[in-house]
Amino acid sequence: MTIADHLGFEMSPASLSVGQVAAAAGVTANAVRFYERYGVITGHRNSGNARRFTVDAICRIKLALAAQRVGLTLKESADILAGIPPLSRDLQQWVAAGEELVRIGRTRVDQLQATVNELATLDFLQNTRQGRPQA
Amino acid sequence: MTIADHLGFEMSPASLSVGQVAAAAGVTANAVRFYERYGVITGHRNSGNARRFTVDAICRIKLALAAQRVGLTLKESADILAGIPPLSRDLQQWVAAGEELVRIGRTRVDQLQATVNELATLDFLQNTRQGRPQA
DNA sequence: ACTTGAGTTCGCCTATAGGCGAACTTCTAG
DNA sequence: CTAGAAGTTCGCCTATAGGCGAACTCAAGT
């Protein structure tokens, strides 16, 4: 089973425009170009210099958006995505990336929880003593 | 009991310099001026145009830093702090602000947890179907 | 032929949270 | 008096994540 099958694609001939990718990923065309500049997605150009992407790009953007929600930057997402082969026939790599995201997310939750627990002591208001003031 | 007593201050005559506040709050003098511009703290000027703060400022900065750790912006901190009277004799207001922070933190934890749970389904990779591609 | 829509690049603008250097003033000490 | 430490304002720089308009190309439809 390919990732495309899994996602319900009728394998498109690797030629989605910026606008199509944008609409499918739920972002603006502007953002799509931005993502390309930052290496979240890669594409090629047609004869008229217009960007062309594969459905792969949509998945990558969605993964990056998901990553953003657990606090990753686009750069970090780009790094994770760099390890996933283009339009992989191997759904496992995408699932693995998703699971890494979940792991990271859980870690962030734990960290935030720890921070809150620490704050709950209100200690951050303490130890505010300092030297003699002056006129 | 005043907040100053609680925090162990020998009530200083309301005249800490930028540098003193910075050192006490664990930030740079630069940051202190920044916080003043953004209304996190307020101060007055001495005869030489130098900023003078009360110990109050240190508490406010510490609270803002704590707030940052649970995801609040400086503006949001400034808003919370705006509700606390200067060098209040009422420790309760500071404790209450701290508790509000903890509540907000817990909410953020819950939200993040929910996001992670949602991501765990890997659904964010689904529904990537879109219209017919073109050359 | 003309218009329209979608694409392109370029570069400036936003907000957030400061860092940093320049140039200048003020204060304090020796 | 003079040096140094610390203060001041101003403005540019950083990173992150884009928004937006200008000016232009390109392909398609009527």
GROMACS .gro file of C-alpha atoms (C1' of nucleotides) in nm:
model
  330
    1MET     CA    1   0.000   0.000   0.000
    2THR     CA    2   0.140   0.336  -0.098
    3ILE     CA    3   0.096   0.655   0.092
    4ALA     CA    4  -0.112   0.782  -0.195
    5ASP     CA    5  -0.347   0.486  -0.166
    6HIS     CA    6  -0.368   0.543   0.204
    7LEU     CA    7  -0.456   0.904   0.162
    8GLY     CA    8  -0.711   0.829  -0.104
    9PHE     CA    9  -0.534   0.981  -0.399
   10GLU     CA   10  -0.581   0.890  -0.754
   11MET     CA   11  -0.211   0.921  -0.823
   12SER     CA   12  -0.176   1.259  -0.983
   13PRO     CA   13   0.101   1.313  -1.238
   14ALA     CA   14   0.315   1.518  -1.005
   15SER     CA   15   0.199   1.856  -1.115
   16LEU     CA   16   0.007   2.058  -0.867
   17SER     CA   17   0.022   2.435  -0.882
   18VAL     CA   18   0.090   2.657  -0.586
   19GLY     CA   19  -0.276   2.738  -0.560
   20GLN     CA   20  -0.382   2.375  -0.564
   21VAL     CA   21  -0.135   2.278  -0.298
   22ALA     CA   22  -0.237   2.581  -0.095
   23ALA     CA   23  -0.605   2.494  -0.114
   24ALA     CA   24  -0.544   2.130  -0.033
   25ALA     CA   25  -0.321   2.208   0.261
   26GLY     CA   26  -0.542   2.485   0.388
   27VAL     CA   27  -0.283   2.759   0.367
   28THR     CA   28  -0.229   3.056   0.135
   29ALA     CA   29  -0.027   3.043  -0.184
   30ASN     CA   30   0.203   3.286  -0.013
   31ALA     CA   31   0.267   3.039   0.262
   32VAL     CA   32   0.334   2.761   0.013
   33ARG     CA   33   0.609   2.967  -0.151
   34PHE     CA   34   0.740   3.044   0.193
   35TYR     CA   35   0.751   2.675   0.279
   36GLU     CA   36   0.940   2.604  -0.039
   37ARG     CA   37   1.198   2.870   0.041
   38TYR     CA   38   1.245   2.715   0.383
   39GLY     CA   39   1.283   2.364   0.251
   40VAL     CA   40   0.963   2.226   0.399
   41ILE     CA   41   0.864   2.125   0.047
   42THR     CA   42   1.048   2.102  -0.281
   43GLY     CA   43   0.911   2.132  -0.629
   44HIS     CA   44   1.018   2.189  -0.985
   45ARG     CA   45   0.920   2.440  -1.248
   46ASN     CA   46   0.720   2.391  -1.564
   47SER     CA   47   0.804   2.553  -1.896
   48GLY     CA   48   0.647   2.877  -1.781
   49ASN     CA   49   0.850   2.894  -1.458
   50ALA     CA   50   0.548   2.808  -1.248
   51ARG     CA   51   0.603   2.584  -0.946
   52ARG     CA   52   0.483   2.229  -0.977
   53PHE     CA   53   0.447   1.997  -0.681
   54THR     CA   54   0.346   1.642  -0.613
   55VAL     CA   55   0.082   1.546  -0.359
   56ASP     CA   56   0.376   1.477  -0.138
   57ALA     CA   57   0.404   1.850  -0.076
   58ILE     CA   58   0.056   1.859   0.072
   59CYS     CA   59   0.146   1.587   0.322
   60ARG     CA   60   0.465   1.767   0.413
   61ILE     CA   61   0.284   2.091   0.473
   62LYS     CA   62   0.022   1.917   0.682
   63LEU     CA   63   0.289   1.752   0.886
   64ALA     CA   64   0.466   2.086   0.932
   65LEU     CA   65   0.139   2.246   1.043
   66ALA     CA   66   0.083   1.965   1.288
   67ALA     CA   67   0.438   2.012   1.410
   68GLN     CA   68   0.375   2.382   1.459
   69ARG     CA   69   0.090   2.297   1.689
   70VAL     CA   70   0.321   2.114   1.923
   71GLY     CA   71   0.570   2.396   1.913
   72LEU     CA   72   0.814   2.308   1.637
   73THR     CA   73   0.945   2.575   1.406
   74LEU     CA   74   0.933   2.542   1.029
   75LYS     CA   75   1.304   2.478   1.032
   76GLU     CA   76   1.264   2.188   1.269
   77SER     CA   77   0.984   2.050   1.056
   78ALA     CA   78   1.200   2.088   0.749
   79ASP     CA   79   1.468   1.887   0.923
   80ILE     CA   80   1.231   1.607   1.009
   81LEU     CA   81   1.086   1.610   0.660
   82ALA     CA   82   1.432   1.601   0.507
   83GLY     CA   83   1.456   1.246   0.635
   84ILE     CA   84   1.148   1.132   0.449
   85PRO     CA   85   1.193   1.027   0.085
   86PRO     CA   86   0.979   1.205  -0.173
   87LEU     CA   87   0.641   1.050  -0.234
   88SER     CA   88   0.754   0.749  -0.049
   89ARG     CA   89   0.594   0.419  -0.125
   90ASP     CA   90   0.662   0.354   0.236
   91LEU     CA   91   0.377   0.481   0.449
   92GLN     CA   92   0.579   0.375   0.750
   93GLN     CA   93   0.812   0.667   0.719
   94TRP     CA   94   0.526   0.910   0.734
   95VAL     CA   95   0.366   0.730   1.022
   96ALA     CA   96   0.701   0.730   1.198
   97ALA     CA   97   0.734   1.104   1.145
   98GLY     CA   98   0.386   1.150   1.283
   99GLU     CA   99   0.475   0.942   1.583
  100GLU     CA  100   0.790   1.144   1.640
  101LEU     CA  101   0.570   1.449   1.644
  102VAL     CA  102   0.349   1.290   1.902
  103ARG     CA  103   0.652   1.201   2.113
  104ILE     CA  104   0.778   1.557   2.090
  105GLY     CA  105   0.434   1.683   2.176
  106ARG     CA  106   0.416   1.463   2.484
  107THR     CA  107   0.754   1.591   2.591
  108ARG     CA  108   0.637   1.948   2.555
  109VAL     CA  109   0.329   1.869   2.758
  110ASP     CA  110   0.545   1.723   3.033
  111GLN     CA  111   0.778   2.020   3.029
  112LEU     CA  112   0.494   2.266   3.043
  113GLN     CA  113   0.334   2.068   3.322
  114ALA     CA  114   0.659   2.078   3.517
  115THR     CA  115   0.684   2.450   3.463
  116VAL     CA  116   0.330   2.500   3.587
  117ASN     CA  117   0.395   2.286   3.892
  118GLU     CA  118   0.698   2.497   3.965
  119LEU     CA  119   0.500   2.816   3.920
  120ALA     CA  120   0.231   2.683   4.148
  121THR     CA  121   0.468   2.725   4.440
  122LEU     CA  122   0.481   3.095   4.360
  123ASP     CA  123   0.851   3.077   4.432
  124PHE     CA  124   0.919   3.295   4.133
  125LEU     CA  125   0.815   3.590   4.346
  126GLN     CA  126   1.069   3.506   4.612
  127ASN     CA  127   1.438   3.588   4.642
  128THR     CA  128   1.386   3.935   4.520
  129ARG     CA  129   1.625   4.072   4.776
  130GLN     CA  130   1.910   4.285   4.647
  131GLY     CA  131   2.171   4.542   4.752
  132ARG     CA  132   2.119   4.874   4.917
  133PRO     CA  133   1.928   5.117   4.699
  134GLN     CA  134   2.053   5.464   4.631
  135ALA     CA  135   1.921   5.815   4.572
  136MET     CA  136   0.213   4.158   5.617
  137THR     CA  137   0.323   4.348   5.315
  138ILE     CA  138   0.452   4.201   4.993
  139ALA     CA  139   0.787   4.357   5.077
  140ASP     CA  140   0.797   4.176   5.408
  141HIS     CA  141   0.701   3.857   5.237
  142LEU     CA  142   0.976   3.893   4.986
  143GLY     CA  143   1.229   3.984   5.247
  144PHE     CA  144   1.286   4.343   5.156
  145GLU     CA  145   1.403   4.611   5.380
  146MET     CA  146   1.166   4.861   5.227
  147SER     CA  147   1.381   5.052   4.985
  148PRO     CA  148   1.300   5.416   4.916
  149ALA     CA  149   1.165   5.348   4.571
  150SER     CA  150   1.478   5.413   4.376
  151LEU     CA  151   1.635   5.122   4.198
  152SER     CA  152   1.831   5.184   3.882
  153VAL     CA  153   1.784   4.992   3.561
  154GLY     CA  154   2.091   4.792   3.636
  155GLN     CA  155   1.979   4.700   3.984
  156VAL     CA  156   1.640   4.591   3.867
  157ALA     CA  157   1.799   4.399   3.584
  158ALA     CA  158   2.036   4.216   3.814
  159ALA     CA  159   1.765   4.139   4.064
  160ALA     CA  160   1.524   4.014   3.802
  161GLY     CA  161   1.789   3.822   3.614
  162VAL     CA  162   1.750   4.004   3.284
  163THR     CA  163   1.958   4.263   3.100
  164ALA     CA  164   1.922   4.637   3.143
  165ASN     CA  165   1.815   4.638   2.783
  166ALA     CA  166   1.528   4.411   2.865
  167VAL     CA  167   1.424   4.626   3.159
  168ARG     CA  168   1.392   4.930   2.934
  169PHE     CA  169   1.201   4.714   2.690
  170TYR     CA  170   0.962   4.605   2.964
  171GLU     CA  171   0.906   4.965   3.061
  172ARG     CA  172   0.824   5.061   2.702
  173TYR     CA  173   0.573   4.778   2.691
  174GLY     CA  174   0.410   4.868   3.016
  175VAL     CA  175   0.518   4.563   3.209
  176ILE     CA  176   0.674   4.799   3.461
  177THR     CA  177   0.650   5.170   3.523
  178GLY     CA  178   0.903   5.399   3.681
  179HIS     CA  179   0.989   5.760   3.715
  180ARG     CA  180   1.300   5.961   3.638
  181ASN     CA  181   1.544   6.119   3.875
  182SER     CA  182   1.694   6.462   3.825
  183GLY     CA  183   1.943   6.320   3.576
  184ASN     CA  184   1.678   6.154   3.363
  185ALA     CA  185   1.778   5.810   3.485
  186ARG     CA  186   1.501   5.558   3.542
  187ARG     CA  187   1.411   5.483   3.901
  188PHE     CA  188   1.200   5.186   4.001
  189THR     CA  189   1.060   5.037   4.317
  190VAL     CA  190   1.108   4.673   4.414
  191ASP     CA  191   0.766   4.630   4.271
  192ALA     CA  192   0.922   4.633   3.926
  193ILE     CA  193   1.128   4.330   4.007
  194CYS     CA  194   0.820   4.134   4.107
  195ARG     CA  195   0.641   4.242   3.794
  196ILE     CA  196   0.927   4.133   3.575
  197LYS     CA  197   0.950   3.800   3.753
  198LEU     CA  198   0.582   3.747   3.710
  199ALA     CA  199   0.610   3.835   3.341
  200LEU     CA  200   0.898   3.593   3.299
  201ALA     CA  201   0.696   3.324   3.470
  202ALA     CA  202   0.407   3.408   3.241
  203GLN     CA  203   0.630   3.375   2.938
  204ARG     CA  204   0.708   3.025   3.044
  205VAL     CA  205   0.347   2.926   3.022
  206GLY     CA  206   0.312   3.092   2.686
  207LEU     CA  207   0.192   3.443   2.759
  208THR     CA  208   0.326   3.737   2.565
  209LEU     CA  209   0.463   4.047   2.733
  210LYS     CA  210   0.149   4.231   2.634
  211GLU     CA  211  -0.068   3.975   2.808
  212SER     CA  212   0.151   3.996   3.115
  213ALA     CA  213   0.129   4.371   3.105
  214ASP     CA  214  -0.248   4.341   3.102
  215ILE     CA  215  -0.252   4.113   3.403
  216LEU     CA  216  -0.007   4.336   3.585
  217ALA     CA  217  -0.211   4.643   3.506
  218GLY     CA  218  -0.468   4.506   3.747
  219ILE     CA  219  -0.225   4.497   4.036
  220PRO     CA  220  -0.174   4.815   4.234
  221PRO     CA  221   0.181   4.943   4.265
  222LEU     CA  222   0.377   4.808   4.558
  223SER     CA  223   0.058   4.678   4.698
  224ARG     CA  224   0.037   4.621   5.068
  225ASP     CA  225  -0.189   4.339   4.968
  226LEU     CA  226   0.010   4.028   4.900
  227GLN     CA  227  -0.313   3.862   4.800
  228GLN     CA  228  -0.322   4.041   4.470
  229TRP     CA  229   0.016   3.909   4.378
  230VAL     CA  230  -0.069   3.561   4.490
  231ALA     CA  231  -0.391   3.584   4.293
  232ALA     CA  232  -0.197   3.688   3.982
  233GLY     CA  233   0.037   3.397   4.035
  234GLU     CA  234  -0.258   3.165   4.065
  235GLU     CA  235  -0.411   3.303   3.750
  236LEU     CA  236  -0.085   3.220   3.579
  237VAL     CA  237  -0.104   2.868   3.709
  238ARG     CA  238  -0.462   2.837   3.585
  239ILE     CA  239  -0.359   2.963   3.244
  240GLY     CA  240  -0.067   2.726   3.245
  241ARG     CA  241  -0.290   2.433   3.326
  242THR     CA  242  -0.521   2.533   3.047
  243ARG     CA  243  -0.229   2.545   2.805
  244VAL     CA  244  -0.120   2.203   2.920
  245ASP     CA  245  -0.466   2.067   2.857
  246GLN     CA  246  -0.485   2.228   2.516
  247LEU     CA  247  -0.150   2.094   2.416
  248GLN     CA  248  -0.244   1.753   2.546
  249ALA     CA  249  -0.561   1.761   2.338
  250THR     CA  250  -0.361   1.862   2.033
  251VAL     CA  251  -0.120   1.578   2.088
  252ASN     CA  252  -0.403   1.332   2.131
  253GLU     CA  253  -0.551   1.456   1.807
  254LEU     CA  254  -0.218   1.423   1.632
  255ALA     CA  255  -0.177   1.075   1.769
  256THR     CA  256  -0.453   0.961   1.537
  257LEU     CA  257  -0.238   1.077   1.246
  258ASP     CA  258  -0.555   1.211   1.092
  259PHE     CA  259  -0.373   1.525   0.991
  260LEU     CA  260  -0.230   1.326   0.701
  261GLN     CA  261  -0.575   1.230   0.581
  262ASN     CA  262  -0.825   1.413   0.359
  263THR     CA  263  -0.555   1.527   0.128
  264ARG     CA  264  -0.767   1.459  -0.175
  265GLN     CA  265  -0.815   1.746  -0.416
  266GLY     CA  266  -0.923   1.831  -0.772
  267ARG     CA  267  -0.781   1.712  -1.100
  268PRO     CA  268  -0.422   1.821  -1.153
  269GLN     CA  269  -0.306   1.982  -1.473
  270ALA     CA  270   0.001   2.008  -1.695
  271DA     C1'  271  -0.746   4.135  -2.974
  272DC     C1'  272  -0.855   4.177  -2.498
  273DT     C1'  273  -0.948   4.056  -2.049
  274DT     C1'  274  -0.903   3.771  -1.662
  275DG     C1'  275  -0.694   3.462  -1.350
  276DA     C1'  276  -0.308   3.263  -1.176
  277DG     C1'  277   0.150   3.252  -1.160
  278DT     C1'  278   0.637   3.503  -1.080
  279DT     C1'  279   0.993   3.800  -0.813
  280DC     C1'  280   1.104   4.173  -0.508
  281DG     C1'  281   1.087   4.406  -0.125
  282DC     C1'  282   0.864   4.635   0.253
  283DC     C1'  283   0.544   4.563   0.675
  284DT     C1'  284   0.355   4.316   1.091
  285DA     C1'  285   0.422   4.128   1.572
  286DT     C1'  286   0.721   3.926   1.940
  287DA     C1'  287   1.133   3.972   2.224
  288DG     C1'  288   1.492   4.159   2.266
  289DG     C1'  289   2.066   4.247   2.131
  290DC     C1'  290   2.392   4.572   2.020
  291DG     C1'  291   2.664   4.972   1.893
  292DA     C1'  292   2.695   5.483   1.848
  293DA     C1'  293   2.703   5.897   2.055
  294DC     C1'  294   2.620   6.150   2.434
  295DT     C1'  295   2.525   6.274   2.953
  296DT     C1'  296   2.571   6.215   3.445
  297DC     C1'  297   2.761   6.059   3.858
  298DT     C1'  298   3.120   5.908   4.155
  299DA     C1'  299   3.594   5.846   4.299
  300DG     C1'  300   4.074   5.924   4.316
  301DC     C1'  301   4.016   6.753   3.709
  302DT     C1'  302   3.967   6.360   3.490
  303DA     C1'  303   3.871   5.877   3.418
  304DG     C1'  304   3.545   5.518   3.434
  305DA     C1'  305   3.107   5.314   3.521
  306DA     C1'  306   2.649   5.341   3.428
  307DG     C1'  307   2.282   5.586   3.245
  308DT     C1'  308   2.024   5.792   2.805
  309DT     C1'  309   1.818   5.782   2.314
  310DC     C1'  310   1.820   5.618   1.847
  311DG     C1'  311   1.814   5.310   1.523
  312DC     C1'  312   1.954   4.894   1.290
  313DC     C1'  313   1.983   4.362   1.333
  314DT     C1'  314   1.820   3.884   1.465
  315DA     C1'  315   1.476   3.498   1.412
  316DT     C1'  316   0.998   3.327   1.321
  317DA     C1'  317   0.599   3.314   1.016
  318DG     C1'  318   0.410   3.495   0.703
  319DG     C1'  319   0.087   3.930   0.457
  320DC     C1'  320   0.061   4.233   0.093
  321DG     C1'  321   0.123   4.529  -0.304
  322DA     C1'  322   0.388   4.632  -0.730
  323DA     C1'  323   0.506   4.510  -1.163
  324DC     C1'  324   0.532   4.168  -1.479
  325DT     C1'  325   0.453   3.708  -1.752
  326DC     C1'  326   0.166   3.353  -1.929
  327DA     C1'  327  -0.211   3.074  -2.086
  328DA     C1'  328  -0.694   3.043  -2.167
  329DG     C1'  329  -1.153   3.206  -2.297
  330DT     C1'  330  -1.467   3.504  -2.565
   0.00000   0.00000   0.00000
